[in-house]
XYZ file of C-alpha atoms in Angstrom:
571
model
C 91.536 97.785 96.452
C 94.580 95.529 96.679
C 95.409 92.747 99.046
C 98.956 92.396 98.522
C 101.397 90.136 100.356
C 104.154 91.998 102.025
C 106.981 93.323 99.651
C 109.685 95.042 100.080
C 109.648 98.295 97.585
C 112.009 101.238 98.460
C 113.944 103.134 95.687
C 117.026 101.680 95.221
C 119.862 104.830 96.454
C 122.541 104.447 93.838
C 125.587 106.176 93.091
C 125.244 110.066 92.379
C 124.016 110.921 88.569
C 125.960 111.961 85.985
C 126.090 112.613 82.603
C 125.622 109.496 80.070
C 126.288 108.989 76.437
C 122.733 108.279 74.445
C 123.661 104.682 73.956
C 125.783 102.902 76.756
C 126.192 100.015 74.868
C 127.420 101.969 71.641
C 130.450 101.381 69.965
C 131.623 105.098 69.674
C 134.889 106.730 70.406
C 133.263 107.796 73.580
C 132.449 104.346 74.758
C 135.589 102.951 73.909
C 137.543 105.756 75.647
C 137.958 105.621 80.052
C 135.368 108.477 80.212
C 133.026 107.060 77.764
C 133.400 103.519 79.744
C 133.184 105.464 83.192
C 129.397 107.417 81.295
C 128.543 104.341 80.377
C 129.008 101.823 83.230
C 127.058 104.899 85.416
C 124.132 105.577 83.497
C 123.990 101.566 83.708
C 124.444 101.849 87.476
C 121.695 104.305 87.642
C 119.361 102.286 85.763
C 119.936 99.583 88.414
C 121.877 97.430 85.963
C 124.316 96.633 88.026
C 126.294 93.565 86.115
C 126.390 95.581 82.700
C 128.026 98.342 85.319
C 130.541 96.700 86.282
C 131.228 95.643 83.295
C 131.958 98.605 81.954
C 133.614 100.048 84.973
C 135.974 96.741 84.924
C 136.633 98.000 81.100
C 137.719 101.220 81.998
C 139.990 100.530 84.843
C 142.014 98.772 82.535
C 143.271 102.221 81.320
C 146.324 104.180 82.661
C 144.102 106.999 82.818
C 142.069 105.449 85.267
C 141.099 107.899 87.828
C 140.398 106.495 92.009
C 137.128 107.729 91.156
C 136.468 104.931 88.036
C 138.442 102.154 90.709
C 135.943 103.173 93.163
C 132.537 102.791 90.729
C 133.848 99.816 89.399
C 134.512 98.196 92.823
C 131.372 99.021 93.783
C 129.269 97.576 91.220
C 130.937 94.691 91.140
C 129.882 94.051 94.813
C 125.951 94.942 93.667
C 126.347 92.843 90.785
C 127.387 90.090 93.475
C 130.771 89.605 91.701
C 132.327 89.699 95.601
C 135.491 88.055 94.170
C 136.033 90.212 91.653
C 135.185 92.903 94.024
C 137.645 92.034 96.901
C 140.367 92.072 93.756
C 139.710 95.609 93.402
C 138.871 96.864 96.980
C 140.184 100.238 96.802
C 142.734 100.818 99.104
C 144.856 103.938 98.100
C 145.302 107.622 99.484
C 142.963 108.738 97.149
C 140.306 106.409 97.754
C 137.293 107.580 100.107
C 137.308 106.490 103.435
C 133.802 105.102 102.715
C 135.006 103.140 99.869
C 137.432 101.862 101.984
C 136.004 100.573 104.455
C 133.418 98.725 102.863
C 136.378 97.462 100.564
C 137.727 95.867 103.894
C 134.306 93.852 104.741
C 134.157 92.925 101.072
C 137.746 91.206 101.282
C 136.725 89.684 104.617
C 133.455 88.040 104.024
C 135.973 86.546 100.041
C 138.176 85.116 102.880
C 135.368 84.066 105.049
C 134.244 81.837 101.818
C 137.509 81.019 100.716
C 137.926 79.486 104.161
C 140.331 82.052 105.537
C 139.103 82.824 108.814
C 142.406 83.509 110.476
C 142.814 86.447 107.174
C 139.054 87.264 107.382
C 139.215 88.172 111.356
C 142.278 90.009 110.915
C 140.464 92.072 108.301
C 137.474 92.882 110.902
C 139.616 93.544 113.856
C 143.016 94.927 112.701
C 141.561 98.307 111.695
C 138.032 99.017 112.761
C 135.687 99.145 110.106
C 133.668 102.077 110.879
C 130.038 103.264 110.187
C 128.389 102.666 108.333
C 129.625 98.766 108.549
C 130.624 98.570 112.246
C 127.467 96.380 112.648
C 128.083 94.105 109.951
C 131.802 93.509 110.738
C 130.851 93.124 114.567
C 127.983 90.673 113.836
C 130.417 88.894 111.190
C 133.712 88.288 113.598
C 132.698 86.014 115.728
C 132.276 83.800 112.864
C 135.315 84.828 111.446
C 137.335 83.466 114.866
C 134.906 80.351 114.759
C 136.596 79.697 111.086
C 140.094 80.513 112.397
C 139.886 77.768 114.906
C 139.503 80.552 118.078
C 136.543 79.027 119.840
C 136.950 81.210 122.814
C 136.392 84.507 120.680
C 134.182 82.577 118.595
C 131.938 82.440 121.515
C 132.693 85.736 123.143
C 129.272 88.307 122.243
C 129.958 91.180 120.242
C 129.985 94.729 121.542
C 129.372 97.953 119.770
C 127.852 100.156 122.703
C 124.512 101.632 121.639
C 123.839 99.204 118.752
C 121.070 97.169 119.966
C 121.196 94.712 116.720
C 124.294 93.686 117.664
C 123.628 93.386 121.419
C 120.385 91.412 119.895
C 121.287 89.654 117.122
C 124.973 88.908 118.423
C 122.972 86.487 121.201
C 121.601 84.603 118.133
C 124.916 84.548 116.807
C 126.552 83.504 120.161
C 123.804 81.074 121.018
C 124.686 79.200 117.833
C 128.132 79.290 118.791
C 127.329 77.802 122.408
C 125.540 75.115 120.342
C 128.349 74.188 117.758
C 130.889 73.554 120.876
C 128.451 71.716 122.554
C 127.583 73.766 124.898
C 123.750 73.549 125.339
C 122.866 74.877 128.545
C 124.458 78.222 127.850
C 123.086 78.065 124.329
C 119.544 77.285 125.643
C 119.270 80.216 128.016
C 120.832 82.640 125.180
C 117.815 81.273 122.988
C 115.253 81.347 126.367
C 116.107 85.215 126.084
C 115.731 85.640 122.807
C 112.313 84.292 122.494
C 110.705 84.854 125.987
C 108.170 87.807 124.730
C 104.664 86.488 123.384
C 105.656 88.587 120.597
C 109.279 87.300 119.407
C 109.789 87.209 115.419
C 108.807 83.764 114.106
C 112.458 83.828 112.659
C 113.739 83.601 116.431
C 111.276 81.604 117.762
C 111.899 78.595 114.563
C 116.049 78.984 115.558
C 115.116 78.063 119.414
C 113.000 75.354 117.968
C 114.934 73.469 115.887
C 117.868 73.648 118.381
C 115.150 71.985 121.129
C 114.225 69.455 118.280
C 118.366 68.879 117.572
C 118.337 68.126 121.127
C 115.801 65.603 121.140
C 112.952 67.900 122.721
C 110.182 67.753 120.155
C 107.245 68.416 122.426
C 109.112 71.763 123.462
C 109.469 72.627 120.379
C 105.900 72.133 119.117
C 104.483 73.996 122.165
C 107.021 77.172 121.356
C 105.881 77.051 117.447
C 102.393 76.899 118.729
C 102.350 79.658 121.442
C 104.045 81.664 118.882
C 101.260 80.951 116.111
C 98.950 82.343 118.741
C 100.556 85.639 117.751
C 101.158 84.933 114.233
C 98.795 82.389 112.880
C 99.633 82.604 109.343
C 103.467 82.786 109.621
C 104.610 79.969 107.186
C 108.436 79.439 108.730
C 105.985 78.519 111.741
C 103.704 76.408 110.247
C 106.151 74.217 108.495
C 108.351 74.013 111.342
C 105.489 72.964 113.699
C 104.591 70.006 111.288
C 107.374 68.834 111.000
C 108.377 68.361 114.381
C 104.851 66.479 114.892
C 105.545 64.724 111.961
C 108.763 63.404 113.928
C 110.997 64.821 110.749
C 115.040 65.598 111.160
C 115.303 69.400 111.853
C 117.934 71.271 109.925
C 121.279 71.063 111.030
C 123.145 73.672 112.936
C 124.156 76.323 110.773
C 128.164 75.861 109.625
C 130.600 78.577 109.748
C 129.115 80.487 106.396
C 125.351 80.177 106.958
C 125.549 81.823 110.434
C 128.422 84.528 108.882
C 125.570 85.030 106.037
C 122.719 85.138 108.404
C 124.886 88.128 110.353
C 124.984 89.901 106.957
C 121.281 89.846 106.667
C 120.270 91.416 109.912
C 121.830 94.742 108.800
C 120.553 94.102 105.516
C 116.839 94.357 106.884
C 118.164 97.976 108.635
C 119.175 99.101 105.872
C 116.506 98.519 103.845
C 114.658 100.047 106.571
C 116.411 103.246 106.726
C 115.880 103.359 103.068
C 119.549 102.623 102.395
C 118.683 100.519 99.674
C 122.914 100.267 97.917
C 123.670 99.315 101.512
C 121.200 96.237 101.534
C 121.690 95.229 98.151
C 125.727 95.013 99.034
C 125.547 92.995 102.146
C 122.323 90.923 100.486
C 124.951 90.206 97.497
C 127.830 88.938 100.273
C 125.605 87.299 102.359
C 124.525 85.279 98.903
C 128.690 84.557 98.230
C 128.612 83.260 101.980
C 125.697 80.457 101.229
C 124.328 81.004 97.725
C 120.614 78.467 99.068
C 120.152 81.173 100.998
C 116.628 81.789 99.288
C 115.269 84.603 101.439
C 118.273 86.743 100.365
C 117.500 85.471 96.573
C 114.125 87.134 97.574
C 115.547 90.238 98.714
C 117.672 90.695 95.540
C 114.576 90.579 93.310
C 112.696 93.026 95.654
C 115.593 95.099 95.315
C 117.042 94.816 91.581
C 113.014 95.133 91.009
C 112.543 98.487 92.716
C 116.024 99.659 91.100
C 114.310 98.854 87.319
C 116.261 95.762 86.502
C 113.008 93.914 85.862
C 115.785 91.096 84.312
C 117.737 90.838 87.327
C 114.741 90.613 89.970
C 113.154 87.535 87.903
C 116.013 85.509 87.636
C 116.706 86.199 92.006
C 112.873 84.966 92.140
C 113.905 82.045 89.644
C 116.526 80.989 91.450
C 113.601 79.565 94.888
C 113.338 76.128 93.900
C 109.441 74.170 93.606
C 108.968 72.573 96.832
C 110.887 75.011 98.655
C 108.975 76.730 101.277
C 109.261 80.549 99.838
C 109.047 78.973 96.466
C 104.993 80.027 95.940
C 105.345 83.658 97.381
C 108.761 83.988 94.954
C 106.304 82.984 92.149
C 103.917 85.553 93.188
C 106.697 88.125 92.882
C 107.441 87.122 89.417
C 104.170 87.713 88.880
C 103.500 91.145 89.805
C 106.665 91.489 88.093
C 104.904 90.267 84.973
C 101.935 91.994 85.707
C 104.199 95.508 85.705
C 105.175 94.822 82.388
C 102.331 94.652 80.553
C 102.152 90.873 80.246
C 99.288 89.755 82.110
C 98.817 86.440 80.103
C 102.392 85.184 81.588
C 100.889 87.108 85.003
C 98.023 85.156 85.702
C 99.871 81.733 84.419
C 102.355 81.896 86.707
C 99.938 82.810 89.448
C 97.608 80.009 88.868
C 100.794 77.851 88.967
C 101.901 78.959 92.223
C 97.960 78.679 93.747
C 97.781 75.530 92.200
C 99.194 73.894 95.564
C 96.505 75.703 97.577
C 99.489 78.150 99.487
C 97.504 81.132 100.939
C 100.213 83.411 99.067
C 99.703 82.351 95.629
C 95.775 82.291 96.050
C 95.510 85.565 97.192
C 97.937 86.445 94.384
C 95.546 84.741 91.893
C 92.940 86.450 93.477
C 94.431 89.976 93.518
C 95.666 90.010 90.251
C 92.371 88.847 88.745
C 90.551 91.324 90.080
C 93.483 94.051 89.088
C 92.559 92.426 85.676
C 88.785 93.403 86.054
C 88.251 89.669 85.825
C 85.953 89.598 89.063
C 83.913 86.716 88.586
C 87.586 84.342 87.983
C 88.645 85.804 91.194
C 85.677 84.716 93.704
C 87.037 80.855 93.181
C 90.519 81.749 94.751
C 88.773 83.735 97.408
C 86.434 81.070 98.255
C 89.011 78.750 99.338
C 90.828 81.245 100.939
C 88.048 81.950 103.270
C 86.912 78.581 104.049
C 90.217 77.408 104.645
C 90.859 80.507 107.110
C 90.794 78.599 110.548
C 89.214 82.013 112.078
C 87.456 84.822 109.550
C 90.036 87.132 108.392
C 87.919 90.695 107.608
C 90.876 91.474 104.542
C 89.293 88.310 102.316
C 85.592 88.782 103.042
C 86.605 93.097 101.988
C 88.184 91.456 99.079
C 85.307 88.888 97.765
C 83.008 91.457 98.699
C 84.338 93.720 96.430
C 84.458 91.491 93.755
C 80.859 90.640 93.783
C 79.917 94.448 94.240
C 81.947 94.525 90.980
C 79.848 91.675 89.202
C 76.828 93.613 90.385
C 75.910 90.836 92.953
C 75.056 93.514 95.598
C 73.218 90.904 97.998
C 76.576 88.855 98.500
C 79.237 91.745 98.311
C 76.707 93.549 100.751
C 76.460 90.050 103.062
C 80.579 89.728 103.028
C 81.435 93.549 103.299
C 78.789 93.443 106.399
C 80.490 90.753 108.006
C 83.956 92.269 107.365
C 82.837 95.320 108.874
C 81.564 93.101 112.090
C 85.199 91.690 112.459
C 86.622 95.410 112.204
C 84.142 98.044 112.627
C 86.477 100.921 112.818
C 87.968 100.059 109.017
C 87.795 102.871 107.207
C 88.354 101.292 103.948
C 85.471 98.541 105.143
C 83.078 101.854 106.263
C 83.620 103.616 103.082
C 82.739 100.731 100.649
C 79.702 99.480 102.184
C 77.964 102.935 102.952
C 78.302 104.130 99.365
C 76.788 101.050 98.443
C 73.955 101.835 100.167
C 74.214 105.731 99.382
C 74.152 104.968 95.817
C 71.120 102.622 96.091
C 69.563 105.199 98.131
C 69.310 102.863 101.453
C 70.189 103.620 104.872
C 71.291 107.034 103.975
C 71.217 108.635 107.597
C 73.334 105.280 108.886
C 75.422 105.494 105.936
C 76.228 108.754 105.897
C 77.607 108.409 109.662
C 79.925 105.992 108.464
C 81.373 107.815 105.859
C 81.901 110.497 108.139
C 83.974 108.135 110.381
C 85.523 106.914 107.546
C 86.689 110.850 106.535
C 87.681 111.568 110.321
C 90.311 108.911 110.188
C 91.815 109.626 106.552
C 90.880 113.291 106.378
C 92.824 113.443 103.100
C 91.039 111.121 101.131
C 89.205 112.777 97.958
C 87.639 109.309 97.322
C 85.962 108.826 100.835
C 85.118 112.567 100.582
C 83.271 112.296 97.879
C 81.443 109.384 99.282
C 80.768 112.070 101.800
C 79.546 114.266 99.551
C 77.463 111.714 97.556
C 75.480 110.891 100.558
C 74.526 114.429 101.279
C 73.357 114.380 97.606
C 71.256 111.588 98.324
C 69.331 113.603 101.318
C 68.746 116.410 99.268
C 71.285 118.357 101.493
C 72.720 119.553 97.485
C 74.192 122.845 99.127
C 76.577 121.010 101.383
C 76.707 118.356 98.816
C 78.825 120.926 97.152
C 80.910 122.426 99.640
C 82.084 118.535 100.424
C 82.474 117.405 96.847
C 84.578 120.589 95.757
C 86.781 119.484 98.570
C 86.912 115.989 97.229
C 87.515 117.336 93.539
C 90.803 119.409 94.986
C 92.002 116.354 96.450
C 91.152 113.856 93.243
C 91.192 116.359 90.365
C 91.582 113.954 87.869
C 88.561 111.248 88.853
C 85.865 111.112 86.341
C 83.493 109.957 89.017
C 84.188 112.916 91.643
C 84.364 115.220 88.908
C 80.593 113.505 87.462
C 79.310 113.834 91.315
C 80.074 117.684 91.530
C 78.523 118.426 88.053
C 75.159 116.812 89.313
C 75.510 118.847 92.940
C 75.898 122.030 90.714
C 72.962 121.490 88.127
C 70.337 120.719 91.670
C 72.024 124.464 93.362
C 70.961 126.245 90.070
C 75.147 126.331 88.558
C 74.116 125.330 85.106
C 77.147 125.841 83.531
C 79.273 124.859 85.557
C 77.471 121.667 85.953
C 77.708 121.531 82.228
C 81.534 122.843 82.255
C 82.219 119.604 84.779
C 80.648 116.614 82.830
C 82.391 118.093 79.832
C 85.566 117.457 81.890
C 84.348 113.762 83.147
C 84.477 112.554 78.982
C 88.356 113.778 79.056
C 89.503 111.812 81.924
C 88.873 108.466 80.619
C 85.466 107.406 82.393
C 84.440 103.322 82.314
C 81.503 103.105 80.313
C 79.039 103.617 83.439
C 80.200 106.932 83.688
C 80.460 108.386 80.376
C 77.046 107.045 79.294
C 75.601 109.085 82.609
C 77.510 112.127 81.220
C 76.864 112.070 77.764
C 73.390 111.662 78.470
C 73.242 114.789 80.510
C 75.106 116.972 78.135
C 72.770 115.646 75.447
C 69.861 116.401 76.892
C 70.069 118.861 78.931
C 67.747 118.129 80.938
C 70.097 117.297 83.774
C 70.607 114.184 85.917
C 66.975 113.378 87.353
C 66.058 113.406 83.861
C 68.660 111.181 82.412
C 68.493 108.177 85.265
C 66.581 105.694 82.911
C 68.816 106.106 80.161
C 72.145 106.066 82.239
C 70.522 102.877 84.338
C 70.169 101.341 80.804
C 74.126 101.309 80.234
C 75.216 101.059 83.827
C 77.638 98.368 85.099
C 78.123 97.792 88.622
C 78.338 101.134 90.905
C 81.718 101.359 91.862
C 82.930 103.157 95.236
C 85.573 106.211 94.245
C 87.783 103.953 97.070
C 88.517 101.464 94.465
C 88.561 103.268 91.426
């Protein structure tokens, strides 16, 4: 089982599919024609290439057969390829351009004059003509900033209004409270960041932006004390952390944000929604303008690479990752990224060495990285070293590490310390059904605590009653008691669910040999040698079907070739 750090991965919702010549990149009278050009630059788009895309697009606009339709798809991949100055060029603008097109064409030439310094052009772009949904948030969120640019302080500091939208009544305080702060006006600024921040629950993102304006004020022991309450709530948030020691380390706080870091920062919040509302071409765009606003903006960076990555431009994703510098703060869970990344591609000797790199520092990200991806690499004994100092530098037990090392010494066949941790995970979290489900099989398998164990598979089932995996340890335990008629009933279920487990499949062929279904017992570990069983299993199978004497018979000689039992969870 996987211990992942959070990461963003939601298709990426491009452009509608159509037809594409065999070889984009060819040289043909198709590719050289506007069609061809418009083929190729799409089937590029689709395949989340989004530079070569526009590339081609740009190519074929050139034409005077150019259609709105090519203006349009070359426009818009030049904004995904973050080319926002190109793209503002070619905003489409016409009678025949879609009103959606449009639109976003308008926010795309505001936040070019935004960075060009144009604020007086950028806010008449946001305000002249309302940009409409699906960008009134953005272009609300991003106006203030355009007026602060323009020299209008007043509606610079006036709070955005889009009735209903409750990120822009939300994040246009942040935006307003920065404001306040830039015209020196603290008191007002201070109570819109008191409001942001007043729940025990407030995102560590808010709660760091309240602190390092009471630490540019002079307040450090405020500060500390709001870091701390909120690390209460979210001890292993590392904007937190870092923020906290530096203020007791008496260090300068980051500046107020200028003009394009705060106009960036307002691109980003509907970013995040549209990534959550699996708007993917949405988040990419305003990630991509946000990045033309205040190109160290390294969280964006790491947003691109989620998202190129989940669109299949592998390329793309590890140069945004490349791009966090060493030292920086999100540089180590970046690296981690690249990684997995790595790890996807079948390279797992460039995997693990930029892992180790990015553990090498002790960050919790890139050890559990290390660890994860060594034990994705079957190399479990390499991977109890990470997890070690992971759980003795955990200032409270955290039940996810002491799951995960267990499981890696159940793997090495050291059942007394993967049955120790997974005990003691299952003491922090006794109602984990992942937690219940490993450490009862154990035991089922070894033919211990059956009655107990069998109770906590069942809890296990109850709360993920479509698992075939826990099923089966379901099933298995029944087996164990010598219950082999329900044994089947439950283990049929758990083959529907997992038809293609070797394991499942090996479980049901024992049940059926101990009910008197010879054949089919025989028809079932015939199946187990076609669906690529680990050497435990196929030497338990192959000695049944040789011998056919069935599985009591063949223990010794399966025991003889067994590795370490594995729970169907993890397989």
């Amino acid at each position: 089982m996987r211990l992942r750090s959070l990461t963003v991965t939601v298709p990426v919702l491009l452009l509608a599919a159509c037809a594409s010549p065999s070889a984009p990149g060819g040289g043909g009278l198709e590719a050289r024609s506007p069609y061809g050009l418009f083929l190729a630059g799409q089937a590029a788009l689709n395949d989340g290439e989004s530079r070569q895309a526009a590339d081609y697009f740009e190519r074929a606009t050139r034409s005077s057969e150019t259609t709105s339709l090519i203006s349009e798809r070359a426009f818009t991949a030049a904004v995904l390829s973050g080319e926002i100055e190109k793209a503002a060029a070619m905003a489409p603008a016409t009678e025949e351009a879609s009103e959606g097109a449009k639109r976003l064409g308008r926010l795309v030439m505001a936040v070019e004059a935004l960075a060009s310094g144009r604020g007086q052009a950028a806010y008449d772009l946001l305000t002249t003509q309302e940009i409409g949904f699906p960008h009134r948030t953005a272009a609300a969120l991003l106006t203030p900033w355009a007026a602060a640019q323009a020299g209008d302080m007043q509606l610079a500091t006036r709070r955005p209004d889009v009735p209903g939208d409750k990120l822009v009544e939300y994040f246009g305080m942040l935006g307003q409270a920065h404001q306040y702060e830039r015209v020196r006006r603290f008191d007002e600024a201070e109570t819109d960041f008191k409001a942001l921040t007043e729940g025990a629950d407030a995102p560590p993102m808010l709660v760091v932006y309240h602190g390092e304006f009471l630490e540019r004020r002079g307040r450090r022991d405020d500060a500390v004390a709001l870091y701390e309450r909120a690390m209460a709530v979210y001890p292993r948030d590392v904007s937190l952390n870092l923020a906290r020691m530096r203020a007791l380390a008496g260090r300068s706080p980051p500046a107020a944000p200028t003009v394009r870091q705060g106009a960036a920062q307002a691109l980003l919040t509907p970013a995040a929604a549209m990534l959550a509302a699996r708007q993917s071409q949405f988040a990419l765009a305003y990630v991509r303008m946000a990045l033309r606003l205040d190109p160290e903006r390294m969280d964006a960076w790491m947003m691109v690479g989620d998202l190129m990555g989940a669109a299949g431009d592998v390329t793309a994703a590890r140069a945004a990752y490349g791009r966090v510098p060493a030292g920086h703060p999100d540089h180590a869970a970046a690296q981690s990224k690249l990684a997995w990344s790595l790890q996807g591609a079948g390279d797992i000797d460039a995997a693990l060495e930029t892992a180790r790199a990015a553990a090498s520092g002790g960050d919790p990200v890139g050890l559990l990285t290390l660890a994860d991806l060594l034990r994705t690499n079957e190399r479990y004994e390499e991977a109890i070293a990470p997890l070690n100092e992971l759980v003795e530098s955990s200032q409270s037990p955290d039940w996810r590490l002491l799951f995960a090392r267990g499981a890696a010494y159940e793997r090495m066949g050291d059942w007394p310390r993967a049955e120790a941790d997974l005990s003691a995970a299952l003491a922090l979290n006794p109602d984990e059904p992942d937690i219940l489900n490993y450490l009862a099989y154990g035991w089922i398998d070894r033919g211990e605590r059956l009655e107990e164990a069998l109770a906590m598979v069942q809890t296990a089932v109850d709360a993920n009653p479509r698992s075939g995996a826990m099923i089966d340890s379901l099933g298995w335990g029944y087996y164990r008691l010598g219950q082999y008629d329900k044994a089947v009933e439950v283990l049929e279920e758990a083959v529907g669910l997992e038809a293609g487990d070797p394991e499942i499949n090996n479980h049901l062929g024992d049940a059926y040999w101990q009910v008197g279904r010879r054949d089919e017992a025989v028809f079932q570990w015939r199946r187990v040698l076609t669906l690529e069983p680990d050497a435990r299993i196929r030497a338990d199978a192959e000695a049944k079907l040789a011998s056919g004497l069935g599985p009591g018979a063949t223990a010794a000689a399966a025991q003889a070739a067994a590795e370490p039992v594995i729970p169907a969870l993890v397989r």
